[in-house]
């Protein structure tokens, strides 16, 4: 009697921890590079763009809007406490308070500490974020745009797209309003700072997601470590989830703002839910709407809570 051969091995694609966060960070980096190229092009080939009246669409507006998405993503990570956690960890490492061996990640932490004088401080980042995504005006305009995008979800069936004139006009008006708002607030300082901020976040995530570092602080995930650093009495219930929700909200908002930067001057903003890219945009807008505004307990620069270390 011959036995049947064993079934083939099931191969699951490898997915790194925090893949969504890393993808959003890579997307932010590419958006910053596109912003820098578009800004240089606008200054060289459209020097009169700066002198046009407020609200008039021009090449400079398009270049500035490319930076809005990464800045919003960074603002939500700042609210989550990511960079504050990185600065705390680096400070403790430099003071010799971390006794456990960390392996190769120690080099990254040391480099982050040594570069502390060359990057923006927390107060400077906060000022830029408050100017670009000024509350409550940004939230109101962003919510209007996301609702207009989500309204496009039911405008198609098996027979094709059925455009709704009222929803079409509403989407165009909402996009124009938010684009004009952001184009006036992504100023020269924000344009320069966005590269520094995204690079700093990239450095911070590079060592904060290391498992040996997390174990040294008695945690088992990136967001648990961030939450521990944000709490003066250690880990509090739900704080890791709140930090992660800030990151998810930033990811969704960045996707919507990237679409806005690429399409706000288009004469036709109708979305086709049957198109994969349009459907992903609609889902991002819905995710942003579903994530209620999170009150972030921001510490004043220099007010660093103690971070417990596992023995």
Short mmCIF file of C-alpha atoms in Angstrom, two decimals:
data_model
loop_
_atom_site.label_atom_id
_atom_site.label_comp_id
_atom_site.label_asym_id
_atom_site.label_seq_id
_atom_site.Cartn_x
_atom_site.Cartn_y
_atom_site.Cartn_z
CA UNK A 1 0.00 0.00 0.00
CA UNK A 2 1.46 3.30 -1.07
CA UNK A 3 0.88 6.35 1.05
CA UNK A 4 -0.09 9.62 -0.53
CA UNK A 5 2.69 12.22 -0.60
CA UNK A 6 2.51 14.87 2.11
CA UNK A 7 0.88 18.15 1.19
CA UNK A 8 3.20 20.93 0.06
CA UNK A 9 4.52 23.31 2.65
CA UNK A 10 2.45 26.40 3.24
CA UNK A 11 4.62 29.44 2.65
CA UNK A 12 3.50 32.65 4.25
CA UNK A 13 5.02 35.90 3.03
CA UNK A 14 7.34 37.47 5.56
CA UNK A 15 5.93 40.65 7.03
CA UNK A 16 8.14 42.72 9.31
CA UNK A 17 6.79 44.09 12.55
CA UNK A 18 5.22 47.52 12.10
CA UNK A 19 5.15 47.04 8.32
CA UNK A 20 2.41 49.66 7.95
CA UNK A 21 4.40 52.22 9.90
CA UNK A 22 7.55 51.53 7.90
CA UNK A 23 5.63 51.79 4.63
CA UNK A 24 4.15 55.12 5.71
CA UNK A 25 7.60 56.36 6.68
CA UNK A 26 9.03 55.33 3.31
CA UNK A 27 6.12 57.08 1.60
CA UNK A 28 6.76 60.22 3.66
CA UNK A 29 10.42 60.15 2.62
CA UNK A 30 9.46 59.89 -1.04
CA UNK A 31 6.97 62.73 -0.64
CA UNK A 32 9.66 64.93 0.91
CA UNK A 33 11.98 64.18 -2.01
CA UNK A 34 9.18 65.04 -4.44
CA UNK A 35 8.50 68.23 -2.51
CA UNK A 36 12.13 69.31 -2.78
CA UNK A 37 12.23 68.61 -6.52
CA UNK A 38 8.95 70.42 -7.15
CA UNK A 39 10.04 73.38 -5.05
CA UNK A 40 13.32 73.71 -6.93
CA UNK A 41 11.48 73.45 -10.25
CA UNK A 42 8.97 76.13 -9.21
CA UNK A 43 11.70 78.53 -8.14
CA UNK A 44 13.71 78.05 -11.33
CA UNK A 45 11.02 77.80 -13.99
CA UNK A 46 8.13 79.72 -12.40
CA UNK A 47 9.69 82.61 -10.45
CA UNK A 48 6.49 84.63 -10.67
CA UNK A 49 4.54 82.00 -8.75
CA UNK A 50 5.44 83.60 -5.44
CA UNK A 51 3.94 86.96 -6.45
CA UNK A 52 0.49 85.72 -7.47
CA UNK A 53 -2.48 86.67 -5.28
CA UNK A 54 -3.48 84.43 -2.38
CA UNK A 55 -5.61 81.51 -3.45
CA UNK A 56 -4.44 81.49 -7.07
CA UNK A 57 -3.19 77.98 -7.91
CA UNK A 58 0.40 77.91 -9.07
CA UNK A 59 3.47 75.70 -9.14
CA UNK A 60 4.60 76.92 -5.72
CA UNK A 61 1.32 75.81 -4.14
CA UNK A 62 1.71 72.32 -5.59
CA UNK A 63 5.28 72.11 -4.30
CA UNK A 64 4.30 73.28 -0.81
CA UNK A 65 1.37 70.88 -0.59
CA UNK A 66 3.68 67.91 -1.10
CA UNK A 67 5.19 68.64 2.31
CA UNK A 68 1.83 68.80 4.09
CA UNK A 69 1.31 65.02 4.20
CA UNK A 70 4.69 64.16 5.77
CA UNK A 71 4.31 67.04 8.23
CA UNK A 72 0.90 65.81 9.31
CA UNK A 73 2.21 62.25 9.67
CA UNK A 74 5.10 63.58 11.77
CA UNK A 75 2.72 65.68 13.89
CA UNK A 76 0.70 62.60 14.82
CA UNK A 77 3.85 60.65 15.70
CA UNK A 78 4.93 63.61 17.81
CA UNK A 79 1.57 63.49 19.59
CA UNK A 80 2.10 59.77 20.15
CA UNK A 81 5.36 60.57 21.94
CA UNK A 82 7.68 58.76 19.53
CA UNK A 83 10.50 61.30 19.41
CA UNK A 84 10.20 62.12 23.10
CA UNK A 85 10.70 58.42 23.79
CA UNK A 86 13.72 58.27 21.48
CA UNK A 87 15.31 61.26 23.21
CA UNK A 88 14.71 59.72 26.63
CA UNK A 89 16.22 56.40 25.61
CA UNK A 90 19.24 58.09 24.04
CA UNK A 91 19.77 60.22 27.14
CA UNK A 92 19.60 57.21 29.44
CA UNK A 93 21.99 55.31 27.21
CA UNK A 94 24.49 58.17 27.20
CA UNK A 95 24.31 58.45 31.00
CA UNK A 96 25.07 54.75 31.44
CA UNK A 97 21.68 53.98 32.98
CA UNK A 98 21.03 51.10 30.57
CA UNK A 99 23.03 48.18 31.91
CA UNK A 100 21.79 45.39 29.67
CA UNK A 101 23.69 44.62 26.44
CA UNK A 102 21.84 45.99 23.42
CA UNK A 103 23.90 44.58 20.58
CA UNK A 104 24.34 46.48 17.30
CA UNK A 105 21.46 48.87 18.04
CA UNK A 106 23.71 50.62 20.58
CA UNK A 107 25.53 52.26 17.67
CA UNK A 108 22.27 53.73 16.36
CA UNK A 109 21.32 55.07 19.78
CA UNK A 110 24.75 56.62 20.20
CA UNK A 111 24.54 58.28 16.78
CA UNK A 112 21.10 59.65 17.66
CA UNK A 113 22.43 61.09 20.92
CA UNK A 114 25.48 62.66 19.29
CA UNK A 115 23.31 64.35 16.66
CA UNK A 116 20.95 65.96 19.18
CA UNK A 117 22.40 69.44 18.57
CA UNK A 118 21.97 69.17 14.82
CA UNK A 119 18.20 68.60 14.70
CA UNK A 120 15.13 70.57 15.68
CA UNK A 121 14.13 70.55 19.32
CA UNK A 122 10.69 69.52 20.53
CA UNK A 123 9.49 73.11 20.93
CA UNK A 124 10.59 74.00 17.41
CA UNK A 125 8.83 70.99 15.93
CA UNK A 126 5.71 71.81 17.92
CA UNK A 127 5.65 75.36 16.56
CA UNK A 128 5.86 74.11 12.98
CA UNK A 129 3.12 71.52 13.48
CA UNK A 130 0.79 74.03 15.13
CA UNK A 131 1.30 76.45 12.26
CA UNK A 132 0.78 73.94 9.43
CA UNK A 133 -2.05 71.86 10.90
CA UNK A 134 -3.52 74.67 12.96
CA UNK A 135 -6.28 73.45 15.26
CA UNK A 136 -9.22 73.49 15.02
CA UNK A 137 -9.31 74.80 11.45
CA UNK A 138 -7.30 71.98 9.90
CA UNK A 139 -9.44 69.30 11.55
CA UNK A 140 -12.63 70.92 10.27
CA UNK A 141 -11.38 71.25 6.67
CA UNK A 142 -9.82 67.77 6.70
CA UNK A 143 -13.03 66.22 8.00
CA UNK A 144 -15.03 67.93 5.23
CA UNK A 145 -12.66 66.59 2.58
CA UNK A 146 -12.69 63.06 4.00
CA UNK A 147 -16.49 63.02 4.13
CA UNK A 148 -16.62 64.21 0.52
CA UNK A 149 -14.20 61.45 -0.50
CA UNK A 150 -16.13 58.74 1.35
CA UNK A 151 -19.36 59.94 -0.28
CA UNK A 152 -17.91 58.77 -3.61
CA UNK A 153 -17.89 55.13 -2.43
CA UNK A 154 -21.44 54.36 -3.59
CA UNK A 155 -21.21 56.07 -6.98
CA UNK A 156 -20.47 52.92 -8.94
CA UNK A 157 -22.05 49.55 -9.60
CA UNK A 158 -21.60 46.73 -12.08
CA UNK A 159 -22.73 48.95 -14.94
CA UNK A 160 -20.23 51.73 -14.29
CA UNK A 161 -19.76 55.00 -12.44
CA UNK A 162 -22.87 57.04 -11.65
CA UNK A 163 -21.56 60.51 -10.78
CA UNK A 164 -23.57 62.60 -8.35
CA UNK A 165 -23.31 66.28 -9.26
CA UNK A 166 -23.77 67.52 -5.71
CA UNK A 167 -21.12 65.15 -4.34
CA UNK A 168 -18.79 66.00 -7.22
CA UNK A 169 -19.01 69.72 -6.49
CA UNK A 170 -18.68 69.11 -2.76
CA UNK A 171 -15.46 67.17 -3.29
CA UNK A 172 -13.99 69.91 -5.48
CA UNK A 173 -14.91 72.66 -3.01
CA UNK A 174 -13.56 70.75 -0.01
CA UNK A 175 -10.31 69.95 -1.80
CA UNK A 176 -9.80 73.55 -2.87
CA UNK A 177 -10.51 74.89 0.62
CA UNK A 178 -8.01 72.59 2.33
CA UNK A 179 -5.40 73.10 -0.40
CA UNK A 180 -5.54 76.88 -0.04
CA UNK A 181 -5.40 76.59 3.75
CA UNK A 182 -2.27 74.41 3.65
CA UNK A 183 -0.53 76.29 0.85
CA UNK A 184 -0.54 79.42 3.01
CA UNK A 185 0.84 77.59 6.06
CA UNK A 186 3.57 75.39 4.64
CA UNK A 187 6.02 78.27 4.67
CA UNK A 188 9.75 78.37 3.99
CA UNK A 189 10.64 77.16 7.49
CA UNK A 190 8.28 74.18 7.24
CA UNK A 191 9.63 73.35 3.78
CA UNK A 192 13.16 73.21 5.14
CA UNK A 193 12.27 71.48 8.40
CA UNK A 194 10.26 68.61 6.91
CA UNK A 195 13.40 66.79 5.75
CA UNK A 196 15.02 67.09 9.18
CA UNK A 197 11.87 65.91 10.96
CA UNK A 198 11.30 62.86 8.76
CA UNK A 199 14.97 61.86 8.95
CA UNK A 200 14.83 62.14 12.75
CA UNK A 201 11.74 59.94 12.88
CA UNK A 202 13.47 57.42 10.63
CA UNK A 203 16.44 57.29 13.01
CA UNK A 204 14.20 56.96 16.06
CA UNK A 205 12.08 54.13 14.69
CA UNK A 206 15.26 52.37 13.59
CA UNK A 207 16.31 51.67 17.17
CA UNK A 208 13.03 51.89 19.10
CA UNK A 209 11.65 48.83 17.32
CA UNK A 210 14.66 46.73 18.35
CA UNK A 211 13.54 43.83 20.56
CA UNK A 212 16.63 43.86 22.78
CA UNK A 213 16.01 47.51 23.61
CA UNK A 214 12.34 46.87 24.33
CA UNK A 215 13.19 43.97 26.64
CA UNK A 216 15.69 46.18 28.49
CA UNK A 217 12.79 48.45 29.43
CA UNK A 218 10.43 45.62 30.28
CA UNK A 219 8.20 46.03 27.22
CA UNK A 220 7.48 43.87 24.20
CA UNK A 221 6.53 46.29 21.43
CA UNK A 222 7.40 49.66 19.98
CA UNK A 223 4.19 51.31 21.16
CA UNK A 224 4.46 49.86 24.65
CA UNK A 225 7.92 51.41 24.90
CA UNK A 226 6.60 54.76 23.65
CA UNK A 227 3.71 54.61 26.11
CA UNK A 228 6.06 53.82 28.98
CA UNK A 229 8.18 56.85 28.16
CA UNK A 230 5.08 59.04 27.99
CA UNK A 231 3.88 58.07 31.45
CA UNK A 232 5.60 59.26 34.59
CA UNK A 233 4.31 56.26 36.55
CA UNK A 234 5.11 53.58 33.99
CA UNK A 235 2.71 51.76 31.72
CA UNK A 236 -0.93 52.83 31.96
CA UNK A 237 -3.86 50.88 30.57
CA UNK A 238 -4.65 51.71 26.98
CA UNK A 239 -1.81 54.17 26.47
CA UNK A 240 0.03 51.94 23.99
CA UNK A 241 -3.18 51.65 21.99
CA UNK A 242 -3.61 55.42 22.04
CA UNK A 243 -0.07 55.92 20.75
CA UNK A 244 -0.66 53.44 17.96
CA UNK A 245 -3.92 55.14 17.03
CA UNK A 246 -2.06 58.40 16.56
CA UNK A 247 0.25 56.63 14.12
CA UNK A 248 -2.67 55.06 12.24
CA UNK A 249 -4.42 58.42 12.02
CA UNK A 250 -1.22 59.96 10.69
CA UNK A 251 -0.88 57.25 8.05
CA UNK A 252 -4.44 57.71 6.84
CA UNK A 253 -4.19 61.50 6.82
CA UNK A 254 -0.92 61.43 4.92
CA UNK A 255 -2.50 59.33 2.17
CA UNK A 256 -5.39 61.77 1.81
CA UNK A 257 -3.08 64.79 1.75
CA UNK A 258 -0.82 63.15 -0.84
CA UNK A 259 -3.85 62.69 -3.09
CA UNK A 260 -4.83 66.31 -2.47
CA UNK A 261 -1.37 67.58 -3.45
CA UNK A 262 -1.47 65.61 -6.69
CA UNK A 263 -5.06 66.38 -7.70
CA UNK A 264 -6.35 69.61 -6.20
CA UNK A 265 -5.84 71.50 -9.48
CA UNK A 266 -7.59 68.83 -11.53
CA UNK A 267 -10.81 69.82 -13.28
CA UNK A 268 -12.34 66.41 -12.53
CA UNK A 269 -12.01 64.98 -9.03
CA UNK A 270 -14.60 62.21 -9.37
CA UNK A 271 -13.45 58.91 -7.87
CA UNK A 272 -14.14 55.45 -9.21
CA UNK A 273 -14.65 52.94 -6.36
CA UNK A 274 -13.86 50.12 -8.81
CA UNK A 275 -10.34 51.47 -9.16
CA UNK A 276 -7.95 50.02 -6.56
CA UNK A 277 -6.13 53.30 -5.92
CA UNK A 278 -9.35 55.27 -5.56
CA UNK A 279 -10.77 52.64 -3.22
CA UNK A 280 -7.63 52.78 -1.09
CA UNK A 281 -8.04 56.55 -0.86
CA UNK A 282 -11.67 56.16 0.20
CA UNK A 283 -10.64 53.66 2.87
CA UNK A 284 -7.93 56.00 4.15
CA UNK A 285 -10.45 58.83 4.40
CA UNK A 286 -12.84 56.59 6.31
CA UNK A 287 -10.09 55.44 8.66
CA UNK A 288 -9.20 59.05 9.37
CA UNK A 289 -12.83 59.87 10.15
CA UNK A 290 -13.18 56.81 12.37
CA UNK A 291 -10.17 57.76 14.48
CA UNK A 292 -11.60 60.34 16.83
CA UNK A 293 -9.29 63.23 17.70
CA UNK A 294 -6.96 62.10 20.43
CA UNK A 295 -6.01 64.45 23.21
CA UNK A 296 -2.24 64.29 23.46
CA UNK A 297 -0.60 65.06 26.75
CA UNK A 298 2.37 66.99 25.47
CA UNK A 299 5.20 67.71 27.84
CA UNK A 300 7.04 70.98 27.83
CA UNK A 301 10.52 70.76 26.29
CA UNK A 302 12.93 69.52 28.91
CA UNK A 303 10.23 68.01 31.14
CA UNK A 304 11.23 64.37 30.82
CA UNK A 305 9.43 61.72 32.91
CA UNK A 306 11.47 58.85 34.36
CA UNK A 307 11.65 55.72 32.23
CA UNK A 308 11.82 52.47 34.23
CA UNK A 309 14.48 49.98 33.22
CA UNK A 310 14.22 46.27 33.78
CA UNK A 311 16.95 44.91 35.99
#
